mmCIF file of C-alpha atoms in Angstrom:
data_model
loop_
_atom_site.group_PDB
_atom_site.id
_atom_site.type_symbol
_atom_site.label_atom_id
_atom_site.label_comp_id
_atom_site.label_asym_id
_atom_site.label_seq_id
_atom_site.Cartn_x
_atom_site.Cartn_y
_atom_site.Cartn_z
ATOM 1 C CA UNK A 992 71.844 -38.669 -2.413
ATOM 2 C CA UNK A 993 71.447 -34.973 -2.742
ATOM 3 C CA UNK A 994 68.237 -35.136 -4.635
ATOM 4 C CA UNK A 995 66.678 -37.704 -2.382
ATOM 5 C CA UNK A 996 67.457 -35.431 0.582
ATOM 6 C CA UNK A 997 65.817 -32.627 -1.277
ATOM 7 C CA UNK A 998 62.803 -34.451 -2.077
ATOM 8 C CA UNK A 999 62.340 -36.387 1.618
ATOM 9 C CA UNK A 1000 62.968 -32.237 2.840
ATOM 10 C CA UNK A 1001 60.208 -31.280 0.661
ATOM 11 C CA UNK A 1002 57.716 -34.033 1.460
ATOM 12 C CA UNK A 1003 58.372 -33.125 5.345
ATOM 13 C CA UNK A 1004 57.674 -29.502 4.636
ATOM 14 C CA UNK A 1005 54.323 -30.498 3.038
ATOM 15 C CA UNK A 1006 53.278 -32.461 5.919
ATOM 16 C CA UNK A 1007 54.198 -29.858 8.380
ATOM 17 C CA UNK A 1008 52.425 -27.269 5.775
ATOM 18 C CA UNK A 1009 49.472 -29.719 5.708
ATOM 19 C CA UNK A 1010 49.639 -29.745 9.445
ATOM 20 C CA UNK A 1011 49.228 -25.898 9.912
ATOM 21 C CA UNK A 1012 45.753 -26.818 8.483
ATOM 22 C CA UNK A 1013 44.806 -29.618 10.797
ATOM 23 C CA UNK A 1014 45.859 -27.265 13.515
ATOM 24 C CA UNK A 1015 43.512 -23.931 12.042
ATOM 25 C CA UNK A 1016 41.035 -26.621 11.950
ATOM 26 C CA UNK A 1017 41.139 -27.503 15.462
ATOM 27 C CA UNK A 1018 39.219 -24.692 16.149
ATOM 28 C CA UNK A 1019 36.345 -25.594 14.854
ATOM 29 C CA UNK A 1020 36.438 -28.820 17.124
ATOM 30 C CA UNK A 1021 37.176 -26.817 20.224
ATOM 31 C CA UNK A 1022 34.047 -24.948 19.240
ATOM 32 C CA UNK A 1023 31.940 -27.813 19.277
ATOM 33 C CA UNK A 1024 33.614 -28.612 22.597
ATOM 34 C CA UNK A 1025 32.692 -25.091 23.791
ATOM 35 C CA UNK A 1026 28.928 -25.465 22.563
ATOM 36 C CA UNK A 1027 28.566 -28.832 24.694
ATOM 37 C CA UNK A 1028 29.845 -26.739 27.556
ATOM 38 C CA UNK A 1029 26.945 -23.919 26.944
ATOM 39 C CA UNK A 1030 24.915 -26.850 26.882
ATOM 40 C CA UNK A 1031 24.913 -28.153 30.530
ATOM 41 C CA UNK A 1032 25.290 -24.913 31.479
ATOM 42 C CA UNK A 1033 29.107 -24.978 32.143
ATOM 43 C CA UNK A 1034 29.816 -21.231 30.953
ATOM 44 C CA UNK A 1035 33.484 -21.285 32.728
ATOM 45 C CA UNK A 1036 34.732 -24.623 30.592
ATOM 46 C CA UNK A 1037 32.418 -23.518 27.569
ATOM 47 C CA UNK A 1038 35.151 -20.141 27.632
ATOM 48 C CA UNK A 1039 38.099 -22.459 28.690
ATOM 49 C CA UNK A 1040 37.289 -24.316 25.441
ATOM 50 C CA UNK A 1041 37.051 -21.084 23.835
ATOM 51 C CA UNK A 1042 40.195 -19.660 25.130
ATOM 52 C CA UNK A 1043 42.323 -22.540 24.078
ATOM 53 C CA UNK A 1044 40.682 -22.102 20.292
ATOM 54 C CA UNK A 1045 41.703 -17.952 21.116
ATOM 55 C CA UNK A 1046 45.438 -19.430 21.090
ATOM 56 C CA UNK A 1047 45.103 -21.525 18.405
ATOM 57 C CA UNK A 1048 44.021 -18.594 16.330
ATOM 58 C CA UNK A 1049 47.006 -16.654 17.152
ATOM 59 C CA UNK A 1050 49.565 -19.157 16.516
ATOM 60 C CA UNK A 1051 48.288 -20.692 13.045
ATOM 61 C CA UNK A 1052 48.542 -17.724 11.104
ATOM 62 C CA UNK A 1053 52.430 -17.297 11.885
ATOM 63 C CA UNK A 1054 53.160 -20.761 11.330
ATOM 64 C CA UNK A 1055 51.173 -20.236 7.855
ATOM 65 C CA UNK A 1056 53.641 -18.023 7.199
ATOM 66 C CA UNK A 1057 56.328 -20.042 8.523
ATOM 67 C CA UNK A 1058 55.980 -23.358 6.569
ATOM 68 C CA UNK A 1059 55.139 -21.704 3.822
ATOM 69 C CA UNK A 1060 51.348 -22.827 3.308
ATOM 70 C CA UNK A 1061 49.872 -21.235 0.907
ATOM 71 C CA UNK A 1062 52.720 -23.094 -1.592
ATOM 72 C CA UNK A 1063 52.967 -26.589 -0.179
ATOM 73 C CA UNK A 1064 49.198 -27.535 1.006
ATOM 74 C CA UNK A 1065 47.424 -25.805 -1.789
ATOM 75 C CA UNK A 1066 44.850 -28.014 -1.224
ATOM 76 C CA UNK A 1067 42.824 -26.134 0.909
ATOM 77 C CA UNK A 1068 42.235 -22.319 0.965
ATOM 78 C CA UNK A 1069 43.944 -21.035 4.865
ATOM 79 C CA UNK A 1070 41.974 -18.176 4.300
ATOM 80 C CA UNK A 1071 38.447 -19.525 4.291
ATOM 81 C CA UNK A 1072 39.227 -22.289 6.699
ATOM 82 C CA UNK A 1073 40.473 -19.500 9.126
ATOM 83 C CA UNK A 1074 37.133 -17.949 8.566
ATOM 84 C CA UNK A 1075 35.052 -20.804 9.003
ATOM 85 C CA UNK A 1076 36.548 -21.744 12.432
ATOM 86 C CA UNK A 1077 36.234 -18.460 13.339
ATOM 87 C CA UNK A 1078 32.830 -17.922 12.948
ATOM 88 C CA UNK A 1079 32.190 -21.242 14.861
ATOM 89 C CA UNK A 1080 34.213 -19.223 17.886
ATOM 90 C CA UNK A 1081 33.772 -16.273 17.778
ATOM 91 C CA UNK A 1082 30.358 -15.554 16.688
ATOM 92 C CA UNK A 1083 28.105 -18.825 16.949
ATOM 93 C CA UNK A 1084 29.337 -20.201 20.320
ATOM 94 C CA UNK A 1085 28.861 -17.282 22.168
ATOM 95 C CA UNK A 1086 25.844 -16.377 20.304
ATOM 96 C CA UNK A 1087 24.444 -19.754 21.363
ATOM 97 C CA UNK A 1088 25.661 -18.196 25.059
ATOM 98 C CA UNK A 1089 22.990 -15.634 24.720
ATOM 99 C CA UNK A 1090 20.668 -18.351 25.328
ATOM 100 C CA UNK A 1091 21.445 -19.138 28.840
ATOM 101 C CA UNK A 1092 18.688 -17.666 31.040
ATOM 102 C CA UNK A 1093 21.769 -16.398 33.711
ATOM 103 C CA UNK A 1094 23.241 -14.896 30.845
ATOM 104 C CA UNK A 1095 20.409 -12.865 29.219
ATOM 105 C CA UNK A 1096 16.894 -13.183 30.010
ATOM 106 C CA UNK A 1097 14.416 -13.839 26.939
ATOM 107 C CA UNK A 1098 13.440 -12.615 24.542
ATOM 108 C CA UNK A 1099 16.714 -10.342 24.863
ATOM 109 C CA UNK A 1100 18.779 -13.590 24.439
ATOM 110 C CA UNK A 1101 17.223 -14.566 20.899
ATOM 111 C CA UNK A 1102 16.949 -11.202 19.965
ATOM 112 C CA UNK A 1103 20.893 -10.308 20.437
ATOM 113 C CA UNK A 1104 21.734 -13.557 19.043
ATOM 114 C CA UNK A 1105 19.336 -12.891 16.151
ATOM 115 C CA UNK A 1106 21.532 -9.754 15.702
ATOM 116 C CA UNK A 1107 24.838 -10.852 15.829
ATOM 117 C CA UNK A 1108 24.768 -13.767 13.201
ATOM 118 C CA UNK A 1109 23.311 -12.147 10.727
ATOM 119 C CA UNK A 1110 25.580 -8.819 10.888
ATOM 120 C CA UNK A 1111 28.253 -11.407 11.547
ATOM 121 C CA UNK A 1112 27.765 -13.354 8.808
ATOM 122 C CA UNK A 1113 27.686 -10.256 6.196
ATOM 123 C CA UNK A 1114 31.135 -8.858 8.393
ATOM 124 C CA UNK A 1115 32.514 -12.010 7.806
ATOM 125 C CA UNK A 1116 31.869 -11.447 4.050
ATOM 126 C CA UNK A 1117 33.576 -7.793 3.456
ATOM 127 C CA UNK A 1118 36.211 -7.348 1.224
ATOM 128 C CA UNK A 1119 37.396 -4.804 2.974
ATOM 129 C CA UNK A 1120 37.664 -5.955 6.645
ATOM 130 C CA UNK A 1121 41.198 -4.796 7.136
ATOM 131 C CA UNK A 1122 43.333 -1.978 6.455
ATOM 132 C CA UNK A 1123 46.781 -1.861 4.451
ATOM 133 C CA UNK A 1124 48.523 -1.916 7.434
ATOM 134 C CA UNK A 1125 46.022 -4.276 9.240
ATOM 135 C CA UNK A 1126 43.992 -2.813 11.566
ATOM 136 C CA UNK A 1127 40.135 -3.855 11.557
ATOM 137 C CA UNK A 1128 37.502 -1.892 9.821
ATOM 138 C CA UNK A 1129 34.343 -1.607 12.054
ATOM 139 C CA UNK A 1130 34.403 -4.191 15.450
ATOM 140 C CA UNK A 1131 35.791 -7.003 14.202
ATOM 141 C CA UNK A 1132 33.222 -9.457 15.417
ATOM 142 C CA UNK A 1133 34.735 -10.907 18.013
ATOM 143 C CA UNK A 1134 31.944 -11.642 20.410
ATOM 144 C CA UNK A 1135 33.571 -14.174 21.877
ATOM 145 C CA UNK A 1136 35.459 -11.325 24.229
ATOM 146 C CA UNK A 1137 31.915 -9.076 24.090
ATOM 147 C CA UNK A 1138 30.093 -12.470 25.652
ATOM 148 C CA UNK A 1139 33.156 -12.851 28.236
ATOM 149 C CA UNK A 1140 32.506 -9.503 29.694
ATOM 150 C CA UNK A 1141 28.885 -9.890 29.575
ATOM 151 C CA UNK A 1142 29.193 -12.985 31.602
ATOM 152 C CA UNK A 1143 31.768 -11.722 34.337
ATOM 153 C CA UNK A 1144 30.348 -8.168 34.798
ATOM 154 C CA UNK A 1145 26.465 -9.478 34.396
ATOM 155 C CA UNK A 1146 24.632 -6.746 33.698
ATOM 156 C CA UNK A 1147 20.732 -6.054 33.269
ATOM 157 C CA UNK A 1148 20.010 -8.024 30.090
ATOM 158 C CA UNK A 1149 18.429 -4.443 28.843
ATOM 159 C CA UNK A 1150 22.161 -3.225 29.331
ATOM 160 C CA UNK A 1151 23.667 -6.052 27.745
ATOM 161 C CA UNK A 1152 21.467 -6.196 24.385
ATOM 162 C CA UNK A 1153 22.375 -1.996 24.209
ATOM 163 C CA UNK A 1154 26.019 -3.179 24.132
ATOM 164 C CA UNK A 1155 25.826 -5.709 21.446
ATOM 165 C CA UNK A 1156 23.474 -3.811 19.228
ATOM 166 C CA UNK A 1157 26.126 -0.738 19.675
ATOM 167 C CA UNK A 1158 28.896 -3.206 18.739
ATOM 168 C CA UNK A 1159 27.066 -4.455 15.888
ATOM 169 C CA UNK A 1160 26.605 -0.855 14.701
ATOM 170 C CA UNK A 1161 30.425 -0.242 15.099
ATOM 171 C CA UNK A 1162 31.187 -3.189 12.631
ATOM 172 C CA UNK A 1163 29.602 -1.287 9.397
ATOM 173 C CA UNK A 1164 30.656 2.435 10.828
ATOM 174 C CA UNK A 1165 34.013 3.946 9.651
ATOM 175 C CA UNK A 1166 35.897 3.393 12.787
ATOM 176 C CA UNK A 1167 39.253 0.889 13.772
ATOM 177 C CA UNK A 1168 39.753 -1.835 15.798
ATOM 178 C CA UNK A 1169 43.216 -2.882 16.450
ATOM 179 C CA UNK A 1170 44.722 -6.490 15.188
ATOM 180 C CA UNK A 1171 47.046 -7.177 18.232
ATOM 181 C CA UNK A 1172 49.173 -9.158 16.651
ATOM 182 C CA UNK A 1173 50.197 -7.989 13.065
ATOM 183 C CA UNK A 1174 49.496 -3.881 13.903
ATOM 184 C CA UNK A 1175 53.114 -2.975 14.368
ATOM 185 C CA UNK A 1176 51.972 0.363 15.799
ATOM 186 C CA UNK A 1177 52.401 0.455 19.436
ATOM 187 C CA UNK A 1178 52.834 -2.869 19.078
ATOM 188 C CA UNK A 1179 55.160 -3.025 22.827
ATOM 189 C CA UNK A 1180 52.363 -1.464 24.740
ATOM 190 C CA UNK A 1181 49.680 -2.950 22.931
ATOM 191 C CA UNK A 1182 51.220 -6.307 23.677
ATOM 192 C CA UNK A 1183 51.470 -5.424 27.161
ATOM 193 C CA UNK A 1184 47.948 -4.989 27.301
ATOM 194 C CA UNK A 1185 46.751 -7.927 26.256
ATOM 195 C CA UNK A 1186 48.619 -9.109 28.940
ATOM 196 C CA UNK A 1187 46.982 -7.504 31.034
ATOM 197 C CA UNK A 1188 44.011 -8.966 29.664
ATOM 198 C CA UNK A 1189 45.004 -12.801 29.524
ATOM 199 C CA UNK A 1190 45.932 -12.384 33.608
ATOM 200 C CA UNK A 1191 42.694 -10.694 34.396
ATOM 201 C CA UNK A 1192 40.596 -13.074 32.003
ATOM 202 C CA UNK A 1193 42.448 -15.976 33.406
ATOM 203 C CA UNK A 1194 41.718 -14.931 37.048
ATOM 204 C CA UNK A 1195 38.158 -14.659 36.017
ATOM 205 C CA UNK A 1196 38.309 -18.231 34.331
ATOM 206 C CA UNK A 1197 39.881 -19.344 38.054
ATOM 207 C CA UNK A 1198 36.956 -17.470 39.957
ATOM 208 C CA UNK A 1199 34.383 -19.494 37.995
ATOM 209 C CA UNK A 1200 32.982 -16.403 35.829
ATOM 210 C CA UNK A 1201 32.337 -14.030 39.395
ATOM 211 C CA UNK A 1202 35.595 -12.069 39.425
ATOM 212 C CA UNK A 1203 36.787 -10.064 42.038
ATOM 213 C CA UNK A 1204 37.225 -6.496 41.900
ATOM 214 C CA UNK A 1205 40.854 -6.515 40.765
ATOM 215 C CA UNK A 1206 40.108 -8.835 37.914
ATOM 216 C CA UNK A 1207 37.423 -6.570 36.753
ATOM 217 C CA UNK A 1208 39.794 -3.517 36.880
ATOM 218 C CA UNK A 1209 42.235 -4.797 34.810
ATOM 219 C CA UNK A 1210 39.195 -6.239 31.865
ATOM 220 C CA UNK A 1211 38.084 -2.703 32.199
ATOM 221 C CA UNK A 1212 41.354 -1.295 31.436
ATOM 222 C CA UNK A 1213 41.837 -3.483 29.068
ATOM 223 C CA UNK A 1214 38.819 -2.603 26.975
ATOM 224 C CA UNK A 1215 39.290 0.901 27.333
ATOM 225 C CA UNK A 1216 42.513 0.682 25.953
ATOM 226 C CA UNK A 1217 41.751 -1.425 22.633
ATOM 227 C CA UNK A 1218 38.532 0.457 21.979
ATOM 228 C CA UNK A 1219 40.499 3.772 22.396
ATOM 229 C CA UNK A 1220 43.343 2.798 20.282
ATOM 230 C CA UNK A 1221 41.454 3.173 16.911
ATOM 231 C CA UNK A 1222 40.502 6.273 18.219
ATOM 232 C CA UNK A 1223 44.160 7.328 18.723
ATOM 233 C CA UNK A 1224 45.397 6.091 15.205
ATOM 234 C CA UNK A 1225 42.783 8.365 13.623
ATOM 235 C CA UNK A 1226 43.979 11.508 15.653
ATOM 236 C CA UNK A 1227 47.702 10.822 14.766
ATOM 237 C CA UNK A 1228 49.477 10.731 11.457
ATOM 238 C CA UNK A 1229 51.191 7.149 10.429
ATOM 239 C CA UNK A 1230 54.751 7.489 9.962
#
């Protein structure tokens, strides 16, 4: 009886294992989801879609860890799946955004999105992305957020391609981007912040992309705090 518990146990942690992978992979159908959205022109649902696939991202890799995945669905590699869904969301999706006349005009559009798949793509591919104690090396590619902010503080599309190409510049320059969730450092105000964030992204999401001057405040403050974090862990000593 014993053993047949302990093998009906293990078969249940192997589906829940396997599971964690149907979930990662989720993403990449949300991003198709999203890319329908850009299509008619929806921008609001296409970052809806892309804010549920945000979640998803966050919670896979601790269940990973929880069920144990990397033992019990060996099958496929959580690591590259991660990465493939992610570069559906966070790079080709809003990429694909860039396209939309009211987002960028042309040839600005094609030019930044040009720009940020192929720097993505090689990004994607460094063996050195993170840190030991993993915080980003370079902007971690997440132009999923850059897009967002484009979008709901619409800019001249001169502006907007300045931004991107100084983004893409940041990803291969010795600088660090903070991981929200696994950074330990700071990690009670840092967490706060992305609070922050989520309230003032989800107002926006409410206000159909046109947020109101309270919304903007807090996505400002928000950005000025992640993109001035790296800048803090390089002025003071870990420990």
């Amino acid at each position: 009886m014993d053993d047949s518990g302990g093998e009906g146990e293990g078969k249940g942690s192997k589906i829940l294992a396997y599971g964690v992978h149907v979930l990662t992979a989720l993403g990449a159908a949300l991003g198709f989801l999203a890319l329908q959205a850009v299509f008619t022109g929806d921008l609001t649902q296409a970052f809806v879609w892309l804010g549920v696939a945000l979640v998803v991202d966050a919670v896979d890799g601790p269940l990973a860890r929880r069920f144990a995945v990397t033992e019990r669905a060996r099958r496929y590699d959580g690591a590259q799946l991660d990465l493939v869904v992610d570069f559906v969301t966070y790079v080709f999706v809003p990429a694909a955004m860039l396209l939309r006349p009211e987002v960028m005009t042309q040839p600005y559009g094609v030019i930044a999105g040009l720009v940020v798949t192929l720097a993505s793509a090689l990004y994607f591919a460094d063996t050195g992305m993170k840190t030991d104690d993993w915080w980003f090396r370079g902007f971690p590619a997440v132009w999923n957020i850059v897009v967002f902010y484009i979008v709901a503080f619409a800019p001249p599309s001169s502006l907007a391609l300045a931004v991107i190409m100084i983004a893409t510049a940041l990803m291969f320059l010795p600088v660090v981007f903070v991981h929200p969730v696994r950074v330990r450092r700071w990690r009670g105000l840092t967490m706060a912040m992305l609070g922050v964030w989520a309230i003032a992204a989800g107002a926006t999401l409410w206000q159909g992309m046109v947020p109101d001057i309270w919304s903007k405040a807090g996505l400002a403050l928000a950005a000025c705090y992640f993109v001035g974090l790296g800048l803090a862990r390089a002025r003071v000593p870990r420990g």
